[in-house]
C-alpha cells in the first residue's frame, strides 16, 4: 500500500545535514508547493567528505568490556521508552559539533572510507570474509557512542530490522517522515518510504532457510577474495530496495552514502544476527561446519575506529567473533527450520549455448542428473552454488536471476549490487551465488536443451522500464549442486 504522501525529496537532505543543528530547519522547508527544488548547491556534501581515516590506536583487549550482556532486540519489540531513547541518541549524534570525531557524518563516512568510496580509503571490507567482522566492529563502537550520548552505555543496544518478519520499513524510521524524526532519512525509495512493502522475494525467511543450509563459511560468508552468498542476497538486495542506486533516493543503495540512513544500522544489526544465528548451528568438536575461518589472515585483520570518548581504538576480526563475552550483547537464537545441503555434486557451468535461448547452462553427468531429479521428485530442495561470479565494473542495482527454457521463465534468485561513492572506484568484483533452483530443476537439468540462466535488471522506478534485456552474462569459475543427504 502506498501512502499518497510522496517523499521524493532527497537533494535537499545533504544540505539539511550540512546545516544540521540549525533550529527549525526541516525537510519541508525545501519544498515549494510540492515541487522539488534541485540546485547544484544542494549536492554540496556529495560525494562523501572522506575524512582522514583513524589509524593505529589502543588495541581492544578481549574481556576488558565488563558491561552486562544485553539482548539486542527487533525494532518491532521496542517499547515506547526504548524508542524514545533510540531517537534521543540519534538526535544527540546528529547534533554533535563539526570537530567531534563521533559526529553523525563522520560515522557515516567511516563506512564510506571502508568501502573504497574515498581516494584515501584504506581498504574495501566488502566482497570478502571481512564483510561480517568489520560491520560487527563498526556497530559495536557506533552502539557505544549512541549509548554514551544517552548516558546508558551499559544497557543501550541497537535494534535490528528483521525484514524476514517486518516487511515494510519499520514505522519508527519512516514516521513522522520529516527531519523532526532523527531516525528518518529523506533519501529512500519513495514507495517504501510511504509504507510500501518490500518486494515479496527479498529478504524472506525462506531465503534464510536456504542460507542456513550452507554449513561452510566460505559459501555463507565469503573467503579472502570473494563475498559470501549472504552479501548480495539478502544484504545487497535489501540495501538497493531501500535506496535506489542513483540520485536522488540513493542513500542505502550506494555504499558511499548508505550509513547516512539510520536504517543502515538496523539492517546491519539483522545481518549480524544472521551471522550469529548461523554460528549457533555449530556443534562442538573439531569439525568446521558453521564455524568461522581460523586462518590468521582472517583473525588478524584489524581496523581502527573512534570510540565514545573520541579515542582511536583498534579491533581485530578475531576479537569480535565471541560477541557475547567480548562485545556484551546477544540475540535470541532465530527459530529457523532448515535443511542441510551436505551432498555436494560437481557440475560445470558453461557459457554459452547457441540456440533459441542462448546463454550459460549446466552440464552434469547422467548420475548427477538422476540424483537431482530424485531430490526434485521428493520435493527436497536443490541449491546451485556458483563461485567467483564476476560482477562487471560499473554495474549496480537489483537483478533477478532467471532460468529460461522456451516459454518458461523461473526466477531462481536475486542479486543486489551497491554502487560505490566515486565512479573511479567502481570495479569488477567477485561474489558467491547460492540459488534455490528447486522450482527450475526440471528445466535446468533436462536432458534435451536445458534451461539457460540469465540476469535481468529489475524494472526500476526511475525509468519505468519493463524488464530490460540481459544485464550481464552470468559467468562463474566453479559450480556445484547441493542437496540434502537422505
Ligand atoms: Cu558496508 Cu551494508 O554495507
Coordinates of C-alpha atoms and ligand atoms in Angstrom, one line a residue:
X1 CA 0.0 0.0 0.0
X2 CA 1.4 3.3 -1.0
X3 CA 0.8 6.4 1.0
X4 CA -0.3 9.4 -1.0
X5 CA 2.5 11.4 0.7
X6 CA 5.5 11.3 -1.6
X7 CA 8.9 11.7 -0.2
X8 CA 10.9 12.3 -3.3
X9 CA 12.9 14.8 -1.6
X10 CA 16.4 14.0 -1.2
X11 CA 18.6 16.5 -2.9
X12 CA 18.0 18.8 0.0
X13 CA 18.9 16.3 2.6
X14 CA 22.6 16.7 2.5
X15 CA 22.1 20.4 2.8
X16 CA 19.9 19.7 5.8
X17 CA 22.7 17.6 7.2
X18 CA 25.2 20.3 6.3
X19 CA 23.2 22.7 8.3
X20 CA 22.2 20.3 11.0
X21 CA 21.8 21.8 14.4
X22 CA 20.1 24.9 12.8
X23 CA 16.9 25.1 14.7
X24 CA 13.7 24.9 12.8
X25 CA 15.2 23.7 9.5
X26 CA 13.0 20.8 8.5
X27 CA 12.9 18.8 5.3
X28 CA 9.6 20.5 4.3
X29 CA 11.4 23.9 4.1
X30 CA 13.0 22.6 0.9
X31 CA 9.7 22.2 -0.9
X32 CA 7.7 24.8 -2.7
X33 CA 4.1 23.8 -3.2
X34 CA 5.2 20.2 -3.6
X35 CA 7.7 21.0 -6.2
X36 CA 11.2 19.7 -5.7
X37 CA 13.9 22.3 -5.5
X38 CA 17.0 20.9 -7.1
X39 CA 20.1 23.0 -7.3
X40 CA 23.7 22.3 -7.7
X41 CA 24.5 23.6 -4.2
X42 CA 22.1 21.1 -2.6
X43 CA 24.6 18.4 -3.6
X44 CA 27.4 20.3 -1.7
X45 CA 28.0 17.4 0.7
X46 CA 28.3 14.9 -2.1
X47 CA 30.4 12.9 -2.6
X48 CA 31.3 11.7 1.0
X49 CA 33.6 14.1 2.8
X50 CA 36.2 11.4 3.1
X51 CA 37.9 12.3 6.4
X52 CA 41.4 11.2 7.2
X53 CA 40.9 7.6 8.4
X54 CA 41.8 6.9 12.0
X55 CA 44.8 4.6 12.2
X56 CA 46.6 2.7 15.0
X57 CA 45.0 3.4 18.3
X58 CA 44.7 1.4 21.5
X59 CA 44.1 -2.3 20.7
X60 CA 40.9 -3.8 22.0
X61 CA 41.5 -6.3 24.8
X62 CA 39.1 -9.2 24.9
X63 CA 37.5 -9.3 28.3
X64 CA 38.0 -5.7 29.1
X65 CA 34.4 -4.8 28.3
X66 CA 32.7 -5.7 31.6
X67 CA 29.3 -4.2 30.9
X68 CA 26.3 -6.5 31.4
X69 CA 25.4 -8.8 28.5
X70 CA 22.3 -7.3 27.0
X71 CA 19.9 -8.6 24.4
X72 CA 19.7 -6.9 21.0
X73 CA 16.1 -6.8 20.0
X74 CA 13.9 -6.3 17.0
X75 CA 12.8 -2.7 16.4
X76 CA 9.3 -4.3 16.5
X77 CA 9.8 -5.3 20.1
X78 CA 10.9 -1.9 21.3
X79 CA 8.6 -0.3 23.9
X80 CA 8.0 3.4 23.9
X81 CA 10.7 4.2 26.4
X82 CA 13.2 2.3 24.3
X83 CA 12.1 4.0 21.2
X84 CA 12.4 7.4 22.8
X85 CA 15.9 6.6 24.0
X86 CA 16.9 5.4 20.5
X87 CA 15.5 8.6 19.0
X88 CA 17.2 10.7 21.6
X89 CA 20.5 9.0 20.9
X90 CA 20.3 9.7 17.1
X91 CA 19.3 13.3 17.8
X92 CA 22.3 13.8 20.1
X93 CA 24.5 12.2 17.5
X94 CA 23.2 14.5 14.7
X95 CA 23.7 17.5 16.9
X96 CA 27.4 16.9 17.7
X97 CA 29.6 19.8 16.6
X98 CA 31.7 19.8 13.5
X99 CA 35.0 19.0 15.1
X100 CA 33.7 16.0 17.0
X101 CA 35.0 12.6 15.8
X102 CA 31.9 10.8 16.9
X103 CA 29.6 13.1 14.8
X104 CA 26.9 11.7 12.6
X105 CA 28.5 12.4 9.2
X106 CA 31.9 11.2 10.4
X107 CA 30.3 7.9 11.4
X108 CA 28.6 7.6 8.1
X109 CA 31.8 8.5 6.2
X110 CA 33.8 5.8 8.2
X111 CA 31.7 3.4 6.2
X112 CA 32.5 5.2 3.0
X113 CA 36.2 5.0 3.9
X114 CA 36.0 1.3 4.4
X115 CA 34.2 0.6 1.2
X116 CA 36.7 2.2 -1.1
X117 CA 34.5 5.1 -1.8
X118 CA 37.2 7.6 -1.0
X119 CA 40.5 8.1 -2.7
X120 CA 42.1 7.7 0.8
X121 CA 40.2 4.6 1.6
X122 CA 42.5 2.1 3.5
X123 CA 40.7 -0.9 2.1
X124 CA 37.4 -2.3 0.9
X125 CA 35.9 -4.6 3.6
X126 CA 33.1 -5.7 1.3
X127 CA 33.3 -8.6 -1.1
X128 CA 35.3 -10.9 1.1
X129 CA 35.3 -12.6 4.5
X130 CA 36.0 -9.2 6.2
X131 CA 32.4 -8.2 5.5
X132 CA 30.9 -9.8 8.6
X133 CA 33.6 -8.9 11.2
X134 CA 34.2 -5.3 10.1
X135 CA 30.5 -4.4 10.3
X136 CA 30.2 -6.1 13.7
X137 CA 33.1 -4.0 14.9
X138 CA 31.6 -0.8 13.4
X139 CA 28.2 -1.5 15.0
X140 CA 29.9 -2.1 18.3
X141 CA 31.6 1.3 18.5
X142 CA 28.6 3.0 17.0
X143 CA 26.4 1.5 19.6
X144 CA 28.8 2.6 22.4
X145 CA 28.7 6.1 21.0
X146 CA 24.9 6.2 20.9
X147 CA 24.7 4.6 24.4
X148 CA 27.1 7.1 26.0
X149 CA 25.2 10.0 24.4
X150 CA 22.1 9.0 26.3
X151 CA 24.1 8.1 29.3
X152 CA 23.3 4.5 29.1
X153 CA 26.5 2.9 27.8
X154 CA 25.8 -0.2 30.0
X155 CA 22.3 -1.1 28.6
X156 CA 21.8 0.7 25.3
X157 CA 21.8 -1.8 22.5
X158 CA 20.9 -1.3 18.8
X159 CA 17.7 -2.7 17.4
X160 CA 17.6 -4.8 14.3
X161 CA 15.2 -4.6 11.4
X162 CA 14.2 -8.3 10.9
X163 CA 12.9 -7.8 7.3
X164 CA 12.1 -11.5 7.3
X165 CA 9.3 -10.6 9.6
X166 CA 8.7 -6.9 9.2
X167 CA 8.0 -6.5 5.5
X168 CA 7.9 -2.7 5.5
X169 CA 10.4 -0.1 6.6
X170 CA 9.9 -0.2 10.4
X171 CA 7.4 2.6 11.3
X172 CA 9.7 4.5 13.7
X173 CA 12.2 5.0 10.9
X174 CA 9.7 6.4 8.5
X175 CA 7.1 8.2 10.5
X176 CA 7.0 11.0 11.0
X177 CA 8.6 11.4 7.6
X178 CA 10.5 14.6 8.4
X179 CA 13.7 15.8 9.8
X180 CA 12.0 16.1 13.2
X181 CA 12.4 12.3 13.4
X182 CA 16.0 11.5 14.0
X183 CA 15.5 8.0 12.5
X184 CA 14.2 9.3 9.3
X185 CA 16.1 9.8 6.1
X186 CA 14.8 11.5 3.0
X187 CA 16.9 9.6 0.6
X188 CA 14.9 6.4 0.3
X189 CA 12.8 4.7 -2.4
X190 CA 9.5 6.6 -2.2
X191 CA 7.3 3.5 -2.3
X192 CA 8.9 2.0 0.8
X193 CA 9.2 5.4 2.4
X194 CA 5.5 5.8 2.1
X195 CA 4.8 2.5 3.8
X196 CA 5.0 0.1 0.9
X197 CA 6.1 -3.5 1.2
X198 CA 9.5 -5.0 0.3
X199 CA 9.4 -7.0 -2.9
X200 CA 7.9 -10.3 -1.9
X201 CA 11.0 -12.2 -3.0
X202 CA 13.6 -10.3 -1.0
X203 CA 15.0 -11.0 2.5
X204 CA 12.5 -13.7 3.2
X205 CA 12.6 -16.4 5.8
X206 CA 12.8 -18.9 3.1
X207 CA 16.0 -17.2 1.8
X208 CA 17.4 -17.5 5.3
X209 CA 16.5 -21.2 5.4
X210 CA 18.5 -21.7 2.2
X211 CA 21.5 -19.8 3.5
X212 CA 21.4 -21.7 6.8
X213 CA 21.7 -25.0 4.9
X214 CA 25.1 -23.9 3.8
X215 CA 27.4 -25.1 6.5
X216 CA 30.8 -23.9 5.3
X217 CA 31.8 -20.3 6.0
X218 CA 33.3 -19.7 2.5
X219 CA 29.9 -20.2 0.9
X220 CA 27.9 -18.5 3.5
X221 CA 30.3 -15.6 4.5
X222 CA 33.0 -15.5 1.8
X223 CA 36.7 -16.1 1.7
X224 CA 39.7 -13.9 1.2
X225 CA 38.8 -13.0 -2.4
X226 CA 35.1 -13.4 -2.8
X227 CA 32.0 -12.3 -0.9
X228 CA 29.7 -14.9 0.6
X229 CA 26.2 -15.8 -0.5
X230 CA 24.5 -13.6 2.1
X231 CA 26.3 -10.5 0.9
X232 CA 24.4 -9.9 -2.3
X233 CA 21.1 -11.6 -1.2
X234 CA 19.7 -10.6 1.1
X235 CA 22.2 -7.9 2.3
X236 CA 22.7 -6.2 -1.0
X237 CA 19.2 -6.6 -2.3
X238 CA 17.6 -5.1 0.8
X239 CA 20.0 -2.1 0.5
X240 CA 19.0 -1.5 -3.1
X241 CA 15.3 -1.9 -2.2
X242 CA 15.6 0.8 0.4
X243 CA 17.8 3.2 -1.6
X244 CA 18.0 3.2 -5.3
X245 CA 21.5 3.1 -6.8
X246 CA 21.2 6.6 -8.2
X247 CA 20.2 10.1 -7.0
X248 CA 18.1 11.3 -5.5
X249 CA 16.8 8.3 -3.5
X250 CA 20.2 6.6 -3.2
X251 CA 21.5 6.6 0.4
X252 CA 21.0 2.9 1.2
X253 CA 21.7 2.0 -2.5
X254 CA 25.2 3.4 -2.5
X255 CA 28.0 2.2 -0.3
X256 CA 29.4 5.7 -0.1
X257 CA 26.2 7.1 1.4
X258 CA 24.5 4.0 2.9
X259 CA 25.4 4.8 6.5
X260 CA 23.8 8.2 6.3
X261 CA 20.5 6.4 6.7
X262 CA 19.8 5.3 10.4
X263 CA 18.1 2.3 8.9
X264 CA 21.6 1.1 7.8
X265 CA 22.4 0.2 11.4
X266 CA 19.2 -1.7 11.9
X267 CA 19.7 -3.5 8.6
X268 CA 23.3 -4.5 9.6
X269 CA 22.3 -5.5 13.0
X270 CA 20.0 -8.0 11.4
X271 CA 22.8 -9.2 9.1
X272 CA 24.9 -9.6 12.3
X273 CA 22.1 -11.5 13.9
X274 CA 22.0 -13.9 11.0
X275 CA 25.8 -14.5 11.2
X276 CA 25.4 -15.1 14.9
X277 CA 22.5 -17.5 14.4
X278 CA 24.5 -19.4 11.7
X279 CA 27.3 -19.9 14.2
X280 CA 24.8 -21.2 16.7
X281 CA 24.2 -24.1 14.4
X282 CA 27.7 -25.4 15.0
X283 CA 28.1 -28.4 17.2
X284 CA 31.2 -28.8 19.3
X285 CA 34.1 -30.9 18.3
X286 CA 36.8 -30.3 15.7
X287 CA 34.5 -30.1 12.6
X288 CA 34.4 -26.8 10.7
X289 CA 30.7 -26.7 10.0
X290 CA 29.0 -23.4 10.9
X291 CA 32.3 -22.2 12.3
X292 CA 34.3 -19.1 11.4
X293 CA 37.6 -19.2 9.5
X294 CA 40.6 -20.0 11.6
X295 CA 43.2 -18.6 9.1
X296 CA 45.4 -16.0 10.7
X297 CA 44.8 -13.6 7.7
X298 CA 41.2 -13.6 8.8
X299 CA 41.6 -13.5 12.5
X300 CA 44.3 -10.8 12.4
X301 CA 42.5 -8.4 10.1
X302 CA 42.4 -5.2 12.2
X303 CA 40.7 -1.9 11.8
X304 CA 40.7 1.4 13.7
X305 CA 37.6 3.4 14.9
X306 CA 36.8 6.2 17.2
X307 CA 35.2 5.2 20.4
X308 CA 32.7 7.1 22.6
X309 CA 35.5 9.2 24.1
X310 CA 36.8 10.1 20.7
X311 CA 39.9 8.0 21.3
X312 CA 41.3 5.9 18.4
X313 CA 41.0 2.2 19.1
X314 CA 41.7 -0.8 17.0
X315 CA 40.0 -4.2 17.0
X316 CA 40.6 -7.4 15.0
X317 CA 38.2 -9.8 13.4
X318 CA 39.3 -12.4 16.0
X319 CA 38.2 -10.0 18.8
X320 CA 34.6 -9.8 17.6
X321 CA 33.8 -13.5 17.0
X322 CA 32.6 -14.1 20.5
X323 CA 30.2 -11.2 20.7
X324 CA 28.6 -12.3 23.9
X325 CA 31.8 -12.3 26.0
X326 CA 33.8 -9.6 24.2
X327 CA 31.2 -7.2 22.9
X328 CA 28.5 -7.8 25.6
X329 CA 25.4 -8.5 23.5
X330 CA 23.4 -11.5 22.4
X331 CA 20.5 -12.3 20.1
X332 CA 17.7 -14.7 20.7
X333 CA 18.5 -17.7 18.5
X334 CA 16.4 -17.5 15.4
X335 CA 13.7 -20.2 15.0
X336 CA 14.5 -21.1 11.5
X337 CA 13.9 -24.6 10.2
X338 CA 16.4 -25.5 7.7
X339 CA 17.7 -28.3 5.5
X340 CA 21.4 -29.1 5.4
X341 CA 22.8 -29.3 2.0
X342 CA 25.5 -31.8 2.7
X343 CA 25.6 -33.6 -0.6
X344 CA 27.8 -31.7 -2.9
X345 CA 27.8 -32.7 -6.6
X346 CA 30.1 -31.3 -9.2
X347 CA 28.8 -29.8 -12.3
X348 CA 30.0 -27.4 -15.0
X349 CA 28.5 -24.0 -15.8
X350 CA 29.2 -23.4 -19.4
X351 CA 28.9 -20.3 -21.5
X352 CA 27.2 -20.1 -23.8
X353 CA 24.9 -22.3 -25.8
X354 CA 23.8 -21.1 -29.1
X355 CA 20.1 -21.6 -30.0
X356 CA 16.7 -20.1 -29.2
X357 CA 17.7 -19.2 -25.7
X358 CA 21.5 -18.7 -25.9
X359 CA 23.1 -18.4 -22.6
X360 CA 25.1 -20.2 -19.9
X361 CA 23.8 -23.6 -18.8
X362 CA 24.7 -26.5 -16.6
X363 CA 26.4 -29.6 -17.8
X364 CA 26.0 -32.6 -15.5
X365 CA 26.7 -36.3 -15.7
X366 CA 23.9 -38.8 -16.1
X367 CA 24.4 -39.9 -12.5
X368 CA 24.1 -36.3 -11.1
X369 CA 21.0 -35.7 -13.3
X370 CA 19.4 -38.7 -11.7
X371 CA 20.2 -37.6 -8.2
X372 CA 18.9 -34.1 -8.8
X373 CA 15.7 -35.4 -10.3
X374 CA 15.2 -37.8 -7.5
X375 CA 15.6 -35.0 -5.0
X376 CA 13.2 -32.8 -7.0
X377 CA 10.6 -35.5 -7.2
X378 CA 10.9 -36.0 -3.4
X379 CA 10.2 -32.2 -3.0
X380 CA 13.6 -31.8 -1.4
X381 CA 15.3 -28.5 -2.2
X382 CA 18.0 -28.2 -4.9
X383 CA 20.6 -25.5 -4.5
X384 CA 23.1 -24.3 -7.1
X385 CA 26.2 -22.7 -5.8
X386 CA 28.1 -20.5 -8.3
X387 CA 31.6 -19.4 -7.2
X388 CA 33.6 -16.4 -8.3
X389 CA 30.7 -14.9 -10.2
X390 CA 32.1 -11.6 -11.5
X391 CA 30.0 -8.5 -11.4
X392 CA 31.3 -6.3 -14.2
X393 CA 32.6 -2.8 -13.3
X394 CA 30.0 -0.1 -13.3
X395 CA 27.1 -2.4 -12.8
X396 CA 24.8 -1.6 -9.8
X397 CA 21.1 -2.1 -8.9
X398 CA 18.8 -5.1 -8.4
X399 CA 18.7 -8.0 -10.6
X400 CA 16.8 -11.3 -10.9
X401 CA 18.4 -14.5 -11.9
X402 CA 16.1 -16.3 -14.2
X403 CA 16.1 -19.8 -15.7
X404 CA 14.7 -19.7 -19.2
X405 CA 13.6 -22.7 -21.2
X406 CA 11.4 -21.9 -24.1
X407 CA 8.4 -20.0 -22.9
X408 CA 9.1 -20.9 -19.3
X409 CA 10.9 -18.4 -17.1
X410 CA 11.5 -19.1 -13.4
X411 CA 13.1 -16.6 -11.1
X412 CA 15.7 -18.5 -9.0
X413 CA 17.4 -15.7 -7.2
X414 CA 18.3 -12.1 -6.8
X415 CA 21.5 -10.1 -6.9
X416 CA 21.7 -6.7 -5.2
X417 CA 24.8 -4.7 -6.2
X418 CA 25.5 -1.4 -4.4
X419 CA 27.2 1.4 -6.2
X420 CA 30.3 3.0 -4.7
X421 CA 30.5 6.7 -3.9
X422 CA 33.1 7.5 -6.5
X423 CA 33.0 6.4 -10.1
X424 CA 36.7 5.7 -10.2
X425 CA 36.3 3.1 -7.6
X426 CA 33.7 1.1 -9.4
X427 CA 35.4 -2.2 -10.2
X428 CA 34.8 -5.8 -11.1
X429 CA 34.2 -7.8 -8.1
X430 CA 33.5 -11.4 -7.3
X431 CA 30.5 -12.9 -5.5
X432 CA 29.2 -16.3 -4.5
X433 CA 25.7 -17.0 -5.6
X434 CA 23.6 -19.7 -3.9
X435 CA 20.4 -20.1 -5.8
X436 CA 17.5 -22.2 -4.7
X437 CA 16.7 -23.8 -8.1
X438 CA 14.2 -26.3 -6.9
X439 CA 11.4 -24.8 -8.9
X440 CA 13.5 -24.8 -12.1
X441 CA 15.2 -28.1 -11.5
X442 CA 13.2 -29.9 -14.2
X443 CA 14.3 -27.3 -16.8
X444 CA 17.9 -26.7 -15.7
X445 CA 18.7 -30.4 -15.5
X446 CA 16.7 -31.5 -18.6
X447 CA 18.5 -33.8 -20.9
X448 CA 17.4 -32.0 -24.1
X449 CA 18.0 -28.3 -24.3
X450 CA 18.3 -27.5 -20.6
X451 CA 17.3 -24.1 -19.4
X452 CA 19.8 -21.2 -19.6
X453 CA 20.4 -18.8 -16.7
X454 CA 20.0 -15.0 -17.2
X455 CA 20.5 -11.9 -15.2
X456 CA 17.7 -9.3 -15.8
X457 CA 17.7 -5.9 -14.3
X458 CA 14.5 -5.3 -12.4
X459 CA 12.2 -2.6 -13.7
X460 CA 13.0 0.4 -11.6
X461 CA 11.1 3.5 -10.7
X462 CA 13.3 6.0 -12.4
X463 CA 12.9 4.5 -15.9
X464 CA 9.5 2.9 -15.5
X465 CA 11.0 0.4 -17.9
X466 CA 9.7 -3.1 -18.2
X467 CA 12.1 -5.9 -17.6
X468 CA 15.2 -5.0 -19.5
X469 CA 17.3 -7.2 -21.7
X470 CA 20.1 -9.2 -20.2
X471 CA 22.2 -7.0 -17.8
X472 CA 25.3 -9.1 -18.0
X473 CA 26.2 -12.6 -18.8
X474 CA 26.5 -14.8 -15.8
X475 CA 29.9 -16.4 -15.5
X476 CA 31.3 -18.4 -12.7
X477 CA 34.6 -20.0 -12.1
X478 CA 33.1 -23.0 -10.4
X479 CA 29.6 -24.5 -9.9
X480 CA 28.2 -27.2 -7.7
X481 CA 24.9 -28.6 -6.8
X482 CA 23.9 -29.1 -3.2
X483 CA 21.3 -31.5 -2.0
X484 CA 20.1 -32.8 1.4
X485 CA 21.7 -36.1 2.3
X486 CA 18.9 -38.6 2.5
Ligands
LIG1 CU1 29.1 -2.0 4.4 CU2 25.6 -3.0 4.0 O1 27.4 -2.4 3.6

